[in-house]
CSV table of C-alpha atoms in Angstrom, one decimal:
chain,number,residue,atom,x,y,z
A,1,MET,CA,13.0,-18.2,-8.4
A,2,ASN,CA,12.9,-15.1,-6.2
A,3,PHE,CA,9.8,-14.7,-4.1
A,4,SER,CA,11.4,-12.4,-1.5
A,5,SER,CA,9.3,-9.2,-2.3
A,6,ASP,CA,7.7,-7.3,-5.1
A,7,THR,CA,10.2,-4.5,-4.3
A,8,SER,CA,12.9,-6.8,-5.5
A,9,ALA,CA,11.4,-6.9,-9.0
A,10,PRO,CA,12.7,-4.6,-11.8
A,11,ALA,CA,10.9,-1.5,-13.0
A,12,HIS,CA,8.7,-2.1,-16.0
A,13,PRO,CA,10.3,-1.2,-19.3
A,14,ALA,CA,7.5,1.4,-20.0
A,15,VAL,CA,8.6,3.2,-16.8
A,16,LEU,CA,12.2,3.4,-18.0
A,17,GLU,CA,11.1,4.6,-21.4
A,18,ALA,CA,9.0,7.3,-19.8
A,19,LEU,CA,12.0,8.5,-17.7
A,20,ALA,CA,14.1,8.8,-20.9
A,21,GLY,CA,11.2,10.6,-22.6
A,22,VAL,CA,11.2,13.4,-20.1
A,23,ASN,CA,15.0,13.7,-19.8
A,24,SER,CA,15.5,16.7,-22.0
A,25,GLY,CA,15.2,20.4,-21.7
A,26,MET,CA,14.6,22.6,-18.7
A,27,GLN,CA,11.5,22.2,-16.5
A,28,GLY,CA,10.3,23.9,-13.4
A,29,SER,CA,11.4,22.5,-10.0
A,30,TYR,CA,9.5,21.0,-7.1
A,31,GLY,CA,6.5,20.0,-9.2
A,32,ALA,CA,6.2,23.2,-11.3
A,33,ASP,CA,6.7,21.2,-14.5
A,34,GLU,CA,4.4,20.2,-17.3
A,35,VAL,CA,4.9,16.5,-16.6
A,36,THR,CA,3.5,16.8,-13.1
A,37,THR,CA,0.7,18.9,-14.5
A,38,ARG,CA,-0.1,16.0,-16.9
A,39,LEU,CA,-0.1,13.6,-14.0
A,40,ARG,CA,-2.9,15.6,-12.3
A,41,ASN,CA,-5.0,15.1,-15.5
A,42,GLU,CA,-4.3,11.4,-15.4
A,43,LEU,CA,-5.2,11.1,-11.7
A,44,THR,CA,-8.4,12.9,-12.4
A,45,ARG,CA,-9.3,10.2,-14.9
A,46,VAL,CA,-8.2,7.3,-12.6
A,47,LEU,CA,-9.9,8.7,-9.5
A,48,GLU,CA,-13.0,10.0,-11.2
A,49,THR,CA,-12.8,13.3,-9.4
A,50,GLU,CA,-11.1,16.7,-9.5
A,51,ASP,CA,-11.5,17.3,-5.8
A,52,PHE,CA,-8.0,16.3,-4.7
A,53,ASP,CA,-4.4,17.5,-4.2
A,54,PHE,CA,-1.4,15.2,-4.4
A,55,TRP,CA,2.3,15.0,-3.6
A,56,LEU,CA,4.9,12.6,-4.9
A,57,CYS,CA,7.5,10.6,-2.8
A,58,ALA,CA,10.0,8.0,-3.6
A,59,SER,CA,9.2,5.6,-0.7
A,60,GLY,CA,6.1,4.3,1.0
A,61,THR,CA,7.4,5.0,4.5
A,62,ALA,CA,7.8,8.6,3.6
A,63,ALA,CA,4.4,8.8,2.1
A,64,ASN,CA,2.6,7.2,5.1
A,65,ALA,CA,4.5,9.2,7.7
A,66,LEU,CA,4.1,12.5,5.9
A,67,ALA,CA,0.4,11.9,5.3
A,68,LEU,CA,-0.3,10.9,8.9
A,69,SER,CA,1.7,13.8,10.3
A,70,CYS,CA,-0.8,16.2,8.8
A,71,PHE,CA,-3.7,14.7,10.7
A,72,CYS,CA,-2.4,13.3,14.0
A,73,PRO,CA,-1.0,15.9,16.5
A,74,PRO,CA,1.9,15.0,18.8
A,75,MET,CA,-0.4,14.2,21.7
A,76,GLY,CA,-2.8,12.2,19.5
A,77,ALA,CA,-3.1,8.6,18.4
A,78,ILE,CA,-3.5,6.6,15.1
A,79,LEU,CA,-5.7,3.5,15.2
A,80,CYS,CA,-4.3,0.7,13.0
A,81,HIS,CA,-3.9,-3.1,12.9
A,82,ASP,CA,-1.1,-4.5,15.1
A,83,GLU,CA,0.5,-6.0,11.9
A,84,ALA,CA,0.1,-2.8,9.8
A,85,HIS,CA,3.2,-1.7,7.9
A,86,ILE,CA,3.2,1.6,9.8
A,87,ALA,CA,3.5,-0.4,13.1
A,88,ARG,CA,5.8,-3.3,12.1
A,89,ASP,CA,8.0,-2.1,9.3
A,90,GLU,CA,8.6,1.7,9.4
A,91,ARG,CA,10.9,2.1,12.4
A,92,SER,CA,8.6,4.5,14.2
A,93,ALA,CA,8.5,6.9,11.2
A,94,PRO,CA,4.9,7.9,11.9
A,95,GLU,CA,5.7,8.6,15.5
A,96,PHE,CA,8.8,10.6,14.4
A,97,PHE,CA,7.0,12.6,11.7
A,98,THR,CA,4.0,13.4,14.0
A,99,GLY,CA,6.4,14.6,16.7
A,100,GLY,CA,5.2,11.9,19.2
A,101,GLY,CA,1.9,10.6,18.0
A,102,LYS,CA,1.0,7.2,19.3
A,103,LEU,CA,0.0,4.1,17.3
A,104,GLN,CA,-3.0,2.4,19.0
A,105,LEU,CA,-2.8,-1.2,17.8
A,106,LEU,CA,-6.0,-3.3,17.1
A,107,PRO,CA,-6.3,-7.0,16.5
A,108,GLY,CA,-8.1,-8.9,13.7
A,109,GLU,CA,-7.7,-11.9,11.5
A,110,GLY,CA,-5.7,-11.7,8.3
A,111,ALA,CA,-4.3,-8.3,9.4
A,112,GLN,CA,-7.8,-6.8,9.0
A,113,ILE,CA,-9.1,-4.8,11.9
A,114,ASP,CA,-11.7,-6.6,13.9
A,115,GLU,CA,-14.9,-4.5,13.9
A,116,LEU,CA,-15.7,-5.1,17.5
A,117,ALA,CA,-12.2,-4.0,18.5
A,118,LEU,CA,-12.6,-0.9,16.4
A,119,ARG,CA,-16.0,0.0,17.9
A,120,GLU,CA,-14.6,-0.4,21.4
A,121,ALA,CA,-11.6,1.8,20.6
A,122,LEU,CA,-13.8,4.5,19.0
A,123,ALA,CA,-16.2,4.4,21.9
A,124,GLY,CA,-13.3,4.8,24.4
A,125,ILE,CA,-12.0,8.1,22.9
A,126,LYS,CA,-12.1,10.8,25.6
A,127,PRO,CA,-10.4,13.9,24.3
A,128,ASP,CA,-10.9,15.8,27.6
A,129,PHE,CA,-9.5,13.1,29.8
A,130,VAL,CA,-6.0,14.3,30.5
A,131,HIS,CA,-4.6,10.8,31.0
A,132,GLU,CA,-5.8,9.6,27.6
A,133,THR,CA,-4.1,9.7,24.2
A,134,PRO,CA,-7.2,10.3,22.0
A,135,ALA,CA,-7.2,8.9,18.5
A,136,HIS,CA,-7.4,11.3,15.6
A,137,VAL,CA,-6.8,9.0,12.6
A,138,LEU,CA,-8.0,5.5,11.5
A,139,SER,CA,-5.4,3.9,9.2
A,140,LEU,CA,-6.4,0.9,7.0
A,141,THR,CA,-4.1,-1.1,4.7
A,142,ASN,CA,-5.1,-2.6,1.4
A,143,LEU,CA,-3.7,-5.2,0.6
A,144,THR,CA,-3.1,-5.9,4.3
A,145,GLU,CA,0.2,-7.2,5.6
A,146,SER,CA,-1.2,-10.7,5.5
A,147,GLY,CA,-2.1,-10.4,1.8
A,148,THR,CA,-5.9,-10.1,2.4
A,149,ALA,CA,-8.1,-7.5,0.7
A,150,TYR,CA,-10.7,-5.3,2.3
A,151,ALA,CA,-13.7,-5.0,0.1
A,152,ALA,CA,-14.7,-1.4,-0.8
A,153,ALA,CA,-17.9,-1.9,1.3
A,154,GLN,CA,-15.7,-2.8,4.3
A,155,VAL,CA,-13.6,0.3,3.9
A,156,LYS,CA,-16.7,2.4,3.6
A,157,HIS,CA,-18.2,0.9,6.7
A,158,PHE,CA,-15.1,1.4,8.8
A,159,SER,CA,-14.7,4.9,7.5
A,160,ALA,CA,-18.2,5.8,8.5
A,161,LEU,CA,-17.7,4.5,12.0
A,162,ALA,CA,-14.5,6.6,12.3
A,163,LYS,CA,-16.0,9.7,10.9
A,164,ASP,CA,-19.0,9.5,13.3
A,165,VAL,CA,-16.5,10.4,16.1
A,166,GLY,CA,-14.5,12.9,14.1
A,167,LEU,CA,-11.5,10.8,12.9
A,168,THR,CA,-9.7,11.2,9.6
A,169,VAL,CA,-9.4,8.1,7.5
A,170,HIS,CA,-6.1,7.1,5.9
A,171,LEU,CA,-5.6,4.2,3.5
A,172,ASP,CA,-2.2,2.7,3.0
A,173,GLY,CA,-2.3,1.6,-0.6
A,174,ALA,CA,1.2,0.3,-1.1
A,175,ARG,CA,-0.4,-2.7,-3.0
A,176,LEU,CA,-3.7,-1.0,-3.8
A,177,ALA,CA,-3.7,-2.2,-7.4
A,178,ASN,CA,-3.5,-5.8,-6.2
A,179,ALA,CA,-6.5,-5.2,-3.9
A,180,LEU,CA,-8.5,-3.4,-6.7
A,181,VAL,CA,-7.9,-6.3,-9.1
A,182,SER,CA,-8.8,-8.9,-6.4
A,183,THR,CA,-12.1,-7.1,-5.3
A,184,GLY,CA,-13.2,-5.7,-8.6
A,185,ALA,CA,-13.5,-2.2,-7.1
A,186,SER,CA,-12.5,1.0,-8.9
A,187,PRO,CA,-9.9,3.4,-7.4
A,188,ALA,CA,-12.7,5.8,-6.6
A,189,GLU,CA,-14.9,3.1,-4.9
A,190,MET,CA,-11.9,2.1,-2.7
A,191,SER,CA,-10.9,5.7,-1.8
A,192,TRP,CA,-13.0,8.9,-1.7
A,193,LYS,CA,-16.3,7.2,-2.4
A,194,ALA,CA,-15.6,4.9,0.6
A,195,GLY,CA,-14.9,7.9,2.9
A,196,VAL,CA,-11.1,7.9,2.7
A,197,ASP,CA,-9.6,11.3,3.3
A,198,VAL,CA,-6.0,10.6,2.5
A,199,LEU,CA,-4.6,7.9,0.3
A,200,THR,CA,-1.0,6.8,-0.1
A,201,LEU,CA,-1.2,5.2,-3.5
A,202,GLY,CA,1.8,3.0,-4.1
A,203,LEU,CA,3.2,2.2,-7.5
A,204,THR,CA,6.7,0.9,-6.6
A,205,LYS,CA,5.6,-2.6,-5.7
A,206,THR,CA,3.5,-2.7,-8.9
A,207,GLY,CA,6.2,-1.9,-11.4
A,208,ALA,CA,7.6,1.6,-10.9
A,209,MET,CA,11.2,2.4,-10.0
A,210,GLY,CA,10.2,4.4,-7.0
A,211,CYS,CA,6.9,6.3,-6.9
A,212,GLU,CA,4.3,6.8,-4.2
A,213,ILE,CA,1.5,9.4,-4.3
A,214,ILE,CA,-0.1,11.1,-1.3
A,215,ILE,CA,-3.6,12.1,-2.3
A,216,LEU,CA,-5.8,14.4,-0.2
A,217,PHE,CA,-9.5,14.3,-0.9
A,218,GLY,CA,-12.3,16.8,-0.1
A,219,ASN,CA,-11.9,18.7,3.1
A,220,ALA,CA,-8.5,17.1,3.7
A,221,ARG,CA,-7.1,19.3,0.9
A,222,GLN,CA,-7.0,22.1,3.5
A,223,LYS,CA,-3.8,20.3,4.8
A,224,PHE,CA,-2.0,20.5,1.4
A,225,ASN,CA,0.1,23.5,2.2
A,226,GLU,CA,1.1,21.9,5.5
A,227,LEU,CA,1.9,18.7,3.6
A,228,LYS,CA,4.3,20.5,1.3
A,229,ALA,CA,5.9,22.3,4.3
A,230,ARG,CA,6.4,19.0,6.1
A,231,ALA,CA,7.8,17.4,2.9
A,232,LYS,CA,10.3,20.3,2.5
A,233,ARG,CA,11.3,20.2,6.2
A,234,SER,CA,11.9,16.4,6.1
A,235,GLY,CA,13.8,16.3,2.8
A,236,HIS,CA,10.9,14.8,0.8
A,237,MET,CA,10.4,17.6,-1.7
A,238,PRO,CA,11.9,16.1,-4.9
A,239,PRO,CA,13.5,19.0,-6.9
A,240,LYS,CA,13.1,17.1,-10.2
A,241,MET,CA,9.6,15.9,-9.6
A,242,ARG,CA,9.0,15.3,-13.3
A,243,TYR,CA,10.9,12.0,-13.0
A,244,LEU,CA,8.5,10.7,-10.4
A,245,ALA,CA,5.5,12.0,-12.3
A,246,ALA,CA,6.7,10.3,-15.5
A,247,GLN,CA,6.7,7.0,-13.7
A,248,ALA,CA,3.2,7.4,-12.5
A,249,ILE,CA,1.9,8.5,-16.0
A,250,ALA,CA,3.5,5.4,-17.5
A,251,MET,CA,1.9,3.1,-14.9
A,252,PHE,CA,-1.5,4.6,-15.3
A,253,ALA,CA,-1.4,4.6,-19.1
A,254,ASP,CA,-3.9,2.0,-20.5
A,255,ASP,CA,-4.4,1.0,-16.8
A,256,ARG,CA,-1.0,-0.7,-16.9
A,257,TRP,CA,-0.8,-0.7,-13.1
A,258,LEU,CA,-3.9,-2.8,-12.9
A,259,SER,CA,-2.9,-5.3,-15.6
A,260,LEU,CA,0.6,-5.7,-14.0
A,261,ALA,CA,-1.1,-6.3,-10.6
A,262,ALA,CA,-3.4,-8.9,-12.3
A,263,THR,CA,-0.4,-10.8,-13.5
A,264,ALA,CA,1.1,-10.8,-10.1
A,265,ASN,CA,-2.1,-11.9,-8.5
A,266,GLN,CA,-2.5,-14.7,-11.1
A,267,ARG,CA,1.0,-16.0,-10.5
A,268,ALA,CA,0.3,-16.1,-6.7
A,269,ARG,CA,-2.9,-18.1,-7.2
A,270,GLU,CA,-1.1,-20.6,-9.5
A,271,ILE,CA,1.9,-21.0,-7.2
A,272,SER,CA,-0.3,-21.4,-4.1
A,273,ASN,CA,-2.3,-24.1,-5.9
A,274,LEU,CA,1.0,-25.9,-6.6
A,275,LEU,CA,2.2,-25.6,-3.1
A,276,CYS,CA,-1.0,-27.0,-1.7
A,277,ARG,CA,-1.1,-29.9,-4.1
A,278,ASP,CA,0.6,-32.3,-1.8
A,279,GLY,CA,-2.3,-32.1,0.7
A,280,GLN,CA,0.1,-31.2,3.6
A,281,THR,CA,1.0,-27.6,2.8
A,282,GLN,CA,-1.6,-25.3,4.3
A,283,LEU,CA,-2.5,-21.7,3.5
A,284,VAL,CA,-2.4,-19.4,6.6
A,285,HIS,CA,-4.4,-16.7,4.8
A,286,PRO,CA,-6.5,-16.7,1.6
A,287,VAL,CA,-4.6,-15.6,-1.4
A,288,GLN,CA,-6.3,-12.4,-2.4
A,289,GLY,CA,-3.4,-10.6,-4.0
A,290,ASN,CA,0.2,-11.3,-4.8
A,291,GLU,CA,1.3,-12.7,-1.4
A,292,ILE,CA,1.2,-16.3,-0.2
A,293,PHE,CA,1.4,-17.2,3.4
A,294,VAL,CA,1.8,-20.9,4.0
A,295,ARG,CA,2.9,-23.6,6.3
A,296,LEU,CA,5.0,-25.7,4.0
A,297,SER,CA,5.3,-29.4,4.2
A,298,GLU,CA,8.9,-30.7,4.8
A,299,THR,CA,8.9,-32.0,1.3
A,300,ASN,CA,7.9,-28.7,-0.3
A,301,LEU,CA,10.3,-26.7,1.9
A,302,ARG,CA,13.2,-29.0,0.9
A,303,ALA,CA,12.3,-28.8,-2.8
A,304,LEU,CA,12.1,-25.0,-2.8
A,305,THR,CA,15.3,-24.7,-0.7
A,306,ASP,CA,17.3,-27.2,-2.9
A,307,ALA,CA,16.1,-25.3,-6.0
A,308,GLY,CA,17.6,-22.1,-4.6
A,309,ALA,CA,14.2,-20.3,-4.3
A,310,THR,CA,14.3,-17.1,-2.2
A,311,PHE,CA,11.4,-16.6,0.3
A,312,TYR,CA,11.1,-15.7,3.9
A,313,PRO,CA,10.2,-17.5,7.1
A,314,TRP,CA,7.2,-15.8,8.7
A,315,ILE,CA,5.1,-15.7,11.9
A,316,GLY,CA,4.2,-19.0,13.6
A,317,GLY,CA,6.4,-21.2,11.5
A,318,SER,CA,4.9,-20.2,8.2
A,319,HIS,CA,6.6,-18.8,5.1
A,320,ARG,CA,5.8,-15.8,2.8
A,321,LEU,CA,6.2,-15.9,-0.9
A,322,VAL,CA,5.6,-12.8,-3.0
A,323,THR,CA,5.0,-12.6,-6.7
A,324,SER,CA,5.3,-9.6,-9.0
A,325,TRP,CA,4.5,-8.4,-12.5
A,326,SER,CA,7.8,-10.0,-13.6
A,327,THR,CA,7.2,-13.5,-12.2
A,328,PRO,CA,7.3,-15.5,-15.5
A,329,ALA,CA,5.0,-18.3,-16.4
A,330,GLU,CA,8.1,-20.5,-16.7
A,331,THR,CA,8.5,-20.2,-12.9
A,332,VAL,CA,5.1,-21.8,-12.5
A,333,GLU,CA,6.1,-24.6,-14.9
A,334,ARG,CA,9.3,-25.2,-13.1
A,335,LEU,CA,7.6,-25.3,-9.7
A,336,SER,CA,5.1,-27.8,-11.1
A,337,ASP,CA,8.0,-30.1,-11.9
A,338,LEU,CA,9.7,-29.6,-8.5
A,339,LEU,CA,6.8,-29.9,-6.1
A,340,ALA,CA,5.2,-33.0,-5.0
């Protein structure tokens, strides 16, 4: 019973089959191959637009840092939640890739930015004041680092506030599929239709081996050549890009990425219900995706530990459990027998 992370889960068999399927013959390098071309057609379907450019990376940290570096100058700032992945888990990669850009951290429940705090930060931007580090980007995360989901309407509202003062809007979508399933929004409604300029769409946590997509929408496409140059300079220009593209095509086929996320979300709901059955275990945040944040009762903590379950202690004495596409129904049945 491993609830450590969805990155600990195996790649879906369809992904491995897709990799084997493109592993023959000669193809162009650095994205000049027919598999990556096919991916563009698939993204057009998924995103309901042709007004985009994209780049493939093997890690979410690289995708976020590269994307942000195109829009935040060395003497600028990025507004984000103080628990955002770019702030807590990426070892100052955004600061490194931007050449010194600052993360301006904002509060909010459930790792969602508080609107009043955002409005105050936006109102306080003074680009001509030499002592200030003015914000250039608003970065949102969906799912958030607390497992909560922004509705598409919230993303659209925050995007509008940011754009009113000239900011670029970035969406960290490492678990975007889980957020889409939870909210019922389409990829288009959660991204370009909501005012997002640059999306880092993650597929690794959902079931790929290692595939993240940086997507530039609309006017942000003007940064595509710079994005490629930064990718090359930082060592994130995959020479055999067809293997990344093949993973993405396999995940998007028949909306597999969404069905796998739905399975992970369902398992999280089932397990959270079992954990809370004793009346003493309490959820710290609502379960709106595939992450569970709970304050476990001593009985449940002991039962999970004795059974060899893998999960992590978290902030304030709570614990985090993460499900994935590969969490079997048998795990739920076993937990039902174990827990009070």
